Amino acid sequence: MFKSVHERPGKASDMTVLVNGVEIGAWNGETVASVLLRAPGAGRGSTVSRTPRLPYCQMGVCFECLVTVDGNASMQGCLVPVAPGMRIESQHGPREISK
């Protein structure tokens, strides 16, 4: 659906991350939310109707990008930079209180 401005013929990504168990290429400085926009089926389900949601504001205001990152729930993907080997899981239902 979306492409990174870094995507060019012959240019490989800097790293890979796992999004719902699927390897996705990512670049240094990219956020989890921007990776989610390129990953097929990686949105979350709304808390009430379970309708699909995707990152929206990209600045930490709307909370549409909530994900579980390396086992930590309710992370705002737009505020989290990717790291090599990061495990990102879609979050469905209401936010959880992190432990």
Tab-separated table of N, CA, C and O in Angstrom:
chain	number	residue	atom	x	y	z
A	1	MET	N	0.828	-1.187	0.000
A	1	MET	CA	0.000	0.000	0.000
A	1	MET	C	0.875	1.253	0.000
A	1	MET	O	0.755	2.094	-0.853
A	2	PHE	N	1.760	1.375	0.978
A	2	PHE	CA	2.650	2.523	1.059
A	2	PHE	C	4.069	2.078	0.755
A	2	PHE	O	4.412	0.923	0.927
A	3	LYS	N	4.899	3.005	0.343
A	3	LYS	CA	6.311	2.733	0.136
A	3	LYS	C	7.115	3.771	0.896
A	3	LYS	O	6.722	4.928	0.995
A	4	SER	N	8.257	3.344	1.395
A	4	SER	CA	9.156	4.261	2.077
A	4	SER	C	9.877	5.114	1.043
A	4	SER	O	10.136	4.665	-0.081
A	5	VAL	N	10.250	6.320	1.406
A	5	VAL	CA	11.028	7.159	0.497
A	5	VAL	C	12.412	6.561	0.274
A	5	VAL	O	13.101	6.921	-0.668
A	6	HIS	N	12.820	5.633	1.138
A	6	HIS	CA	14.114	4.974	0.991
A	6	HIS	C	14.068	3.835	-0.013
A	6	HIS	O	15.106	3.355	-0.441
A	7	GLU	N	12.872	3.365	-0.384
A	7	GLU	CA	12.755	2.243	-1.307
A	7	GLU	C	13.110	2.690	-2.718
A	7	GLU	O	12.439	3.528	-3.301
A	8	ARG	N	14.185	2.130	-3.220
A	8	ARG	CA	14.629	2.416	-4.576
A	8	ARG	C	15.142	1.116	-5.172
A	8	ARG	O	15.647	0.249	-4.458
A	9	PRO	N	15.068	0.974	-6.470
A	9	PRO	CA	15.578	-0.256	-7.094
A	9	PRO	C	17.040	-0.494	-6.700
A	9	PRO	O	17.865	0.403	-6.771
A	10	GLY	N	17.329	-1.695	-6.229
A	10	GLY	CA	18.695	-2.053	-5.877
A	10	GLY	C	19.145	-1.623	-4.494
A	10	GLY	O	20.233	-1.960	-4.074
A	11	LYS	N	18.331	-0.864	-3.762
A	11	LYS	CA	18.728	-0.433	-2.411
A	11	LYS	C	18.049	-1.333	-1.392
A	11	LYS	O	16.835	-1.360	-1.291
A	12	ALA	N	18.846	-2.047	-0.639
A	12	ALA	CA	18.309	-2.937	0.393
A	12	ALA	C	18.021	-2.158	1.671
A	12	ALA	O	18.600	-1.107	1.917
A	13	SER	N	17.126	-2.683	2.485
A	13	SER	CA	16.827	-2.054	3.765
A	13	SER	C	18.004	-2.251	4.717
A	13	SER	O	18.862	-3.102	4.512
A	14	ASP	N	18.053	-1.435	5.783
A	14	ASP	CA	19.133	-1.503	6.764
A	14	ASP	C	18.993	-2.688	7.702
A	14	ASP	O	19.970	-3.153	8.263
A	15	MET	N	17.753	-3.156	7.915
A	15	MET	CA	17.505	-4.215	8.889
A	15	MET	C	16.180	-4.881	8.586
A	15	MET	O	15.430	-4.414	7.732
A	16	THR	N	15.885	-5.945	9.301
A	16	THR	CA	14.570	-6.559	9.209
A	16	THR	C	13.960	-6.616	10.602
A	16	THR	O	14.672	-6.714	11.611
A	17	VAL	N	12.639	-6.507	10.645
A	17	VAL	CA	11.869	-6.645	11.878
A	17	VAL	C	10.769	-7.665	11.606
A	17	VAL	O	10.422	-7.911	10.447
A	18	LEU	N	10.245	-8.269	12.655
A	18	LEU	CA	9.148	-9.225	12.505
A	18	LEU	C	7.837	-8.520	12.825
A	18	LEU	O	7.679	-7.970	13.913
A	19	VAL	N	6.911	-8.521	11.885
A	19	VAL	CA	5.586	-7.960	12.102
A	19	VAL	C	4.601	-9.113	12.007
A	19	VAL	O	4.417	-9.689	10.931
A	20	ASN	N	4.012	-9.476	13.128
A	20	ASN	CA	3.108	-10.629	13.197
A	20	ASN	C	3.751	-11.875	12.599
A	20	ASN	O	3.128	-12.645	11.873
A	21	GLY	N	5.044	-12.048	12.872
A	21	GLY	CA	5.777	-13.228	12.428
A	21	GLY	C	6.330	-13.169	11.020
A	21	GLY	O	6.968	-14.112	10.572
A	22	VAL	N	6.125	-12.061	10.300
A	22	VAL	CA	6.610	-11.913	8.926
A	22	VAL	C	7.750	-10.900	8.901
A	22	VAL	O	7.630	-9.808	9.464
A	23	GLU	N	8.858	-11.255	8.254
A	23	GLU	CA	9.986	-10.329	8.153
A	23	GLU	C	9.663	-9.186	7.191
A	23	GLU	O	9.205	-9.413	6.076
A	24	ILE	N	9.922	-7.963	7.668
A	24	ILE	CA	9.696	-6.751	6.869
A	24	ILE	C	10.985	-5.931	6.917
A	24	ILE	O	11.576	-5.767	7.989
A	25	GLY	N	11.419	-5.404	5.789
A	25	GLY	CA	12.592	-4.540	5.755
A	25	GLY	C	12.292	-3.193	6.383
A	25	GLY	O	11.185	-2.670	6.279
A	26	ALA	N	13.296	-2.623	7.061
A	26	ALA	CA	13.142	-1.308	7.702
A	26	ALA	C	14.478	-0.560	7.624
A	26	ALA	O	15.518	-1.159	7.371
A	27	TRP	N	14.417	0.739	7.837
A	27	TRP	CA	15.593	1.595	7.764
A	27	TRP	C	15.848	2.277	9.088
A	27	TRP	O	14.920	2.522	9.869
A	28	ASN	N	17.113	2.617	9.350
A	28	ASN	CA	17.463	3.372	10.563
A	28	ASN	C	16.662	4.662	10.608
A	28	ASN	O	16.525	5.349	9.604
A	29	GLY	N	16.106	4.972	11.777
A	29	GLY	CA	15.326	6.195	11.955
A	29	GLY	C	13.854	6.038	11.646
A	29	GLY	O	13.063	6.933	11.922
A	30	GLU	N	13.463	4.912	11.073
A	30	GLU	CA	12.059	4.682	10.758
A	30	GLU	C	11.298	4.296	12.023
A	30	GLU	O	11.860	3.700	12.937
A	31	THR	N	10.024	4.620	12.076
A	31	THR	CA	9.215	4.255	13.241
A	31	THR	C	8.464	2.951	12.986
A	31	THR	O	8.262	2.543	11.843
A	32	VAL	N	8.040	2.332	14.077
A	32	VAL	CA	7.236	1.117	13.994
A	32	VAL	C	5.974	1.387	13.187
A	32	VAL	O	5.565	0.578	12.355
A	33	ALA	N	5.335	2.543	13.393
A	33	ALA	CA	4.096	2.872	12.683
A	33	ALA	C	4.299	2.926	11.176
A	33	ALA	O	3.450	2.457	10.411
A	34	SER	N	5.410	3.460	10.719
A	34	SER	CA	5.633	3.531	9.274
A	34	SER	C	5.858	2.139	8.688
A	34	SER	O	5.456	1.868	7.561
A	35	VAL	N	6.467	1.243	9.452
A	35	VAL	CA	6.609	-0.142	9.003
A	35	VAL	C	5.230	-0.800	8.922
A	35	VAL	O	4.933	-1.532	7.977
A	36	LEU	N	4.367	-0.530	9.902
A	36	LEU	CA	3.020	-1.116	9.904
A	36	LEU	C	2.228	-0.724	8.667
A	36	LEU	O	1.422	-1.512	8.162
A	37	LEU	N	2.439	0.483	8.168
A	37	LEU	CA	1.712	0.930	6.983
A	37	LEU	C	2.089	0.131	5.733
A	37	LEU	O	1.310	0.044	4.795
A	38	ARG	N	3.286	-0.473	5.726
A	38	ARG	CA	3.726	-1.280	4.588
A	38	ARG	C	3.477	-2.766	4.777
A	38	ARG	O	3.532	-3.529	3.819
A	39	ALA	N	3.257	-3.200	6.016
A	39	ALA	CA	3.085	-4.626	6.305
A	39	ALA	C	1.645	-5.054	6.012
A	39	ALA	O	0.705	-4.442	6.508
A	40	PRO	N	1.464	-6.089	5.226
A	40	PRO	CA	0.098	-6.518	4.902
A	40	PRO	C	-0.665	-7.022	6.124
A	40	PRO	O	-0.161	-7.834	6.890
A	41	GLY	N	-1.860	-6.481	6.331
A	41	GLY	CA	-2.731	-6.929	7.419
A	41	GLY	C	-2.219	-6.651	8.813
A	41	GLY	O	-2.571	-7.362	9.754
A	42	ALA	N	-1.397	-5.615	8.998
A	42	ALA	CA	-0.766	-5.385	10.298
A	42	ALA	C	-1.478	-4.357	11.168
A	42	ALA	O	-0.951	-3.947	12.175
A	43	GLY	N	-2.667	-3.941	10.797
A	43	GLY	CA	-3.391	-2.972	11.626
A	43	GLY	C	-3.901	-3.601	12.909
A	43	GLY	O	-3.695	-4.786	13.172
A	44	ARG	N	-4.561	-2.810	13.717
A	44	ARG	CA	-5.141	-3.323	14.960
A	44	ARG	C	-6.655	-3.320	14.823
A	44	ARG	O	-7.192	-2.736	13.893
A	45	GLY	N	-7.343	-3.972	15.744
A	45	GLY	CA	-8.796	-3.949	15.773
A	45	GLY	C	-9.273	-2.925	16.781
A	45	GLY	O	-8.699	-2.799	17.855
A	46	SER	N	-10.312	-2.153	16.451
A	46	SER	CA	-10.818	-1.153	17.388
A	46	SER	C	-11.335	-1.836	18.655
A	46	SER	O	-11.691	-3.009	18.650
A	47	THR	N	-11.393	-1.093	19.742
A	47	THR	CA	-11.745	-1.672	21.039
A	47	THR	C	-13.195	-2.117	21.122
A	47	THR	O	-13.508	-3.042	21.854
A	48	VAL	N	-14.090	-1.502	20.388
A	48	VAL	CA	-15.509	-1.838	20.491
A	48	VAL	C	-15.967	-2.730	19.347
A	48	VAL	O	-16.422	-3.851	19.555
A	49	SER	N	-15.842	-2.250	18.120
A	49	SER	CA	-16.399	-2.979	16.975
A	49	SER	C	-15.407	-3.939	16.310
A	49	SER	O	-15.787	-4.699	15.446
A	50	ARG	N	-14.151	-3.870	16.704
A	50	ARG	CA	-13.077	-4.682	16.124
A	50	ARG	C	-12.817	-4.351	14.649
A	50	ARG	O	-12.213	-5.130	13.926
A	51	THR	N	-13.264	-3.187	14.195
A	51	THR	CA	-12.988	-2.777	12.818
A	51	THR	C	-11.488	-2.497	12.673
A	51	THR	O	-10.836	-2.078	13.626
A	52	PRO	N	-10.947	-2.726	11.478
A	52	PRO	CA	-9.509	-2.521	11.285
A	52	PRO	C	-9.119	-1.049	11.422
A	52	PRO	O	-9.838	-0.159	10.954
A	53	ARG	N	-7.985	-0.819	12.061
A	53	ARG	CA	-7.450	0.538	12.247
A	53	ARG	C	-5.981	0.525	11.852
A	53	ARG	O	-5.298	-0.476	12.014
A	54	LEU	N	-5.487	1.655	11.356
A	54	LEU	CA	-4.079	1.810	10.999
A	54	LEU	C	-3.542	3.087	11.630
A	54	LEU	O	-4.316	3.971	12.016
A	55	PRO	N	-2.215	3.235	11.731
A	55	PRO	CA	-1.639	4.484	12.239
A	55	PRO	C	-2.196	5.677	11.455
A	55	PRO	O	-2.353	5.602	10.238
A	56	TYR	N	-2.453	6.767	12.182
A	56	TYR	CA	-3.114	7.910	11.552
A	56	TYR	C	-2.298	9.197	11.689
A	56	TYR	O	-1.817	9.734	10.711
A	57	CYS	N	-2.137	9.697	12.905
A	57	CYS	CA	-1.560	11.039	13.069
A	57	CYS	C	-0.033	11.061	12.984
A	57	CYS	O	0.545	12.082	12.661
A	58	GLN	N	0.619	9.951	13.291
A	58	GLN	CA	2.079	9.824	13.258
A	58	GLN	C	2.808	10.758	14.231
A	58	GLN	O	3.982	11.062	14.053
A	59	MET	N	2.105	11.229	15.287
A	59	MET	CA	2.767	12.101	16.267
A	59	MET	C	2.313	11.853	17.703
A	59	MET	O	2.492	12.690	18.570
A	60	GLY	N	1.692	10.717	17.992
A	60	GLY	CA	1.373	10.349	19.365
A	60	GLY	C	0.076	10.881	19.922
A	60	GLY	O	-0.125	10.854	21.132
A	61	VAL	N	-0.828	11.365	19.089
A	61	VAL	CA	-2.074	11.953	19.571
A	61	VAL	C	-3.257	10.988	19.484
A	61	VAL	O	-4.063	10.895	20.389
A	62	CYS	N	-3.348	10.217	18.415
A	62	CYS	CA	-4.590	9.469	18.152
A	62	CYS	C	-4.634	8.055	18.744
A	62	CYS	O	-5.705	7.491	18.885
A	63	PHE	N	-3.526	7.447	19.078
A	63	PHE	CA	-3.447	6.094	19.645
A	63	PHE	C	-3.942	5.001	18.703
A	63	PHE	O	-4.266	3.910	19.141
A	64	GLU	N	-3.996	5.258	17.402
A	64	GLU	CA	-4.402	4.237	16.439
A	64	GLU	C	-3.263	3.272	16.111
A	64	GLU	O	-3.481	2.256	15.477
A	65	CYS	N	-2.054	3.575	16.556
A	65	CYS	CA	-0.889	2.754	16.223
A	65	CYS	C	-0.441	1.862	17.382
A	65	CYS	O	0.699	1.411	17.398
A	66	LEU	N	-1.324	1.585	18.349
A	66	LEU	CA	-0.932	0.760	19.489
A	66	LEU	C	-0.539	-0.640	19.038
A	66	LEU	O	-1.260	-1.285	18.280
A	67	VAL	N	0.618	-1.084	19.495
A	67	VAL	CA	1.145	-2.402	19.153
A	67	VAL	C	1.849	-2.994	20.367
A	67	VAL	O	2.114	-2.303	21.349
A	68	THR	N	2.158	-4.268	20.263
A	68	THR	CA	3.008	-4.922	21.254
A	68	THR	C	4.391	-5.032	20.632
A	68	THR	O	4.548	-5.589	19.542
A	69	VAL	N	5.380	-4.445	21.290
A	69	VAL	CA	6.752	-4.434	20.789
A	69	VAL	C	7.630	-5.223	21.751
A	69	VAL	O	7.735	-4.861	22.926
A	70	ASP	N	8.226	-6.281	21.262
A	70	ASP	CA	9.087	-7.146	22.079
A	70	ASP	C	8.432	-7.520	23.404
A	70	ASP	O	9.057	-7.492	24.463
A	71	GLY	N	7.123	-7.837	23.351
A	71	GLY	CA	6.394	-8.281	24.528
A	71	GLY	C	5.803	-7.181	25.385
A	71	GLY	O	5.085	-7.444	26.343
A	72	ASN	N	6.071	-5.910	25.061
A	72	ASN	CA	5.526	-4.771	25.811
A	72	ASN	C	4.276	-4.257	25.096
A	72	ASN	O	4.365	-3.734	23.987
A	73	ALA	N	3.118	-4.387	25.749
A	73	ALA	CA	1.842	-4.013	25.138
A	73	ALA	C	1.608	-2.509	25.179
A	73	ALA	O	2.235	-1.783	25.953
A	74	SER	N	0.677	-2.061	24.364
A	74	SER	CA	0.197	-0.679	24.323
A	74	SER	C	1.291	0.345	24.033
A	74	SER	O	1.286	1.447	24.567
A	75	MET	N	2.206	-0.013	23.151
A	75	MET	CA	3.245	0.933	22.727
A	75	MET	C	2.705	1.735	21.559
A	75	MET	O	2.061	1.182	20.670
A	76	GLN	N	2.955	3.027	21.556
A	76	GLN	CA	2.557	3.868	20.425
A	76	GLN	C	3.628	3.728	19.348
A	76	GLN	O	4.732	4.240	19.473
A	77	GLY	N	3.287	3.023	18.287
A	77	GLY	CA	4.251	2.724	17.242
A	77	GLY	C	4.858	3.943	16.579
A	77	GLY	O	5.990	3.889	16.113
A	78	CYS	N	4.140	5.049	16.558
A	78	CYS	CA	4.671	6.255	15.913
A	78	CYS	C	5.782	6.913	16.725
A	78	CYS	O	6.501	7.757	16.214
A	79	LEU	N	5.921	6.518	17.990
A	79	LEU	CA	6.951	7.101	18.850
A	79	LEU	C	8.114	6.150	19.109
A	79	LEU	O	9.050	6.503	19.827
A	80	VAL	N	8.065	4.957	18.517
A	80	VAL	CA	9.087	3.943	18.764
A	80	VAL	C	9.914	3.713	17.498
A	80	VAL	O	9.378	3.268	16.482
A	81	PRO	N	11.220	4.008	17.547
A	81	PRO	CA	12.058	3.713	16.388
A	81	PRO	C	12.319	2.213	16.281
A	81	PRO	O	12.402	1.518	17.292
A	82	VAL	N	12.432	1.712	15.052
A	82	VAL	CA	12.695	0.294	14.863
A	82	VAL	C	14.124	-0.041	15.250
A	82	VAL	O	15.008	0.814	15.234
A	83	ALA	N	14.318	-1.308	15.599
A	83	ALA	CA	15.639	-1.833	15.920
A	83	ALA	C	15.764	-3.196	15.252
A	83	ALA	O	14.756	-3.889	15.062
A	84	PRO	N	16.976	-3.606	14.904
A	84	PRO	CA	17.150	-4.893	14.236
A	84	PRO	C	16.552	-6.037	15.058
A	84	PRO	O	16.735	-6.109	16.271
A	85	GLY	N	15.792	-6.904	14.382
A	85	GLY	CA	15.218	-8.067	15.041
A	85	GLY	C	14.018	-7.797	15.929
A	85	GLY	O	13.520	-8.691	16.599
A	86	MET	N	13.528	-6.580	15.947
A	86	MET	CA	12.385	-6.215	16.790
A	86	MET	C	11.175	-7.082	16.435
A	86	MET	O	10.939	-7.379	15.274
A	87	ARG	N	10.413	-7.495	17.455
A	87	ARG	CA	9.195	-8.276	17.251
A	87	ARG	C	7.992	-7.375	17.493
A	87	ARG	O	7.790	-6.891	18.592
A	88	ILE	N	7.192	-7.155	16.472
A	88	ILE	CA	6.034	-6.271	16.536
A	88	ILE	C	4.785	-7.116	16.312
A	88	ILE	O	4.720	-7.867	15.341
A	89	GLU	N	3.817	-6.998	17.200
A	89	GLU	CA	2.564	-7.742	17.074
A	89	GLU	C	1.399	-6.758	17.072
A	89	GLU	O	1.381	-5.812	17.874
A	90	SER	N	0.428	-6.989	16.202
A	90	SER	CA	-0.783	-6.159	16.197
A	90	SER	C	-1.506	-6.330	17.524
A	90	SER	O	-1.517	-7.417	18.098
A	91	GLN	N	-2.103	-5.259	17.989
A	91	GLN	CA	-2.850	-5.291	19.245
A	91	GLN	C	-4.331	-5.184	18.938
A	91	GLN	O	-4.754	-4.325	18.186
A	92	HIS	N	-5.111	-6.067	19.523
A	92	HIS	CA	-6.551	-6.082	19.281
A	92	HIS	C	-7.283	-5.881	20.595
A	92	HIS	O	-6.879	-6.417	21.625
A	93	GLY	N	-8.350	-5.112	20.548
A	93	GLY	CA	-9.120	-4.856	21.761
A	93	GLY	C	-8.575	-3.674	22.544
A	93	GLY	O	-7.762	-2.903	22.051
A	94	PRO	N	-9.022	-3.504	23.795
A	94	PRO	CA	-8.643	-2.341	24.588
A	94	PRO	C	-7.166	-2.356	24.977
A	94	PRO	O	-6.520	-3.400	24.997
A	95	ARG	N	-6.664	-1.157	25.303
A	95	ARG	CA	-5.281	-1.034	25.761
A	95	ARG	C	-5.093	-1.793	27.054
A	95	ARG	O	-6.002	-1.916	27.859
A	96	GLU	N	-3.892	-2.268	27.265
A	96	GLU	CA	-3.545	-2.947	28.492
A	96	GLU	C	-2.605	-2.066	29.288
A	96	GLU	O	-1.883	-1.250	28.735
A	97	ILE	N	-2.609	-2.242	30.591
A	97	ILE	CA	-1.670	-1.525	31.435
A	97	ILE	C	-0.376	-2.322	31.427
A	97	ILE	O	-0.355	-3.505	31.729
A	98	SER	N	0.722	-1.668	31.047
A	98	SER	CA	2.016	-2.346	30.994
A	98	SER	C	2.476	-2.687	32.411
A	98	SER	O	2.186	-1.971	33.369
A	99	LYS	N	3.212	-3.784	32.513
A	99	LYS	CA	3.701	-4.220	33.817
A	99	LYS	C	5.048	-3.630	34.110
A	99	LYS	O	5.811	-3.323	33.303
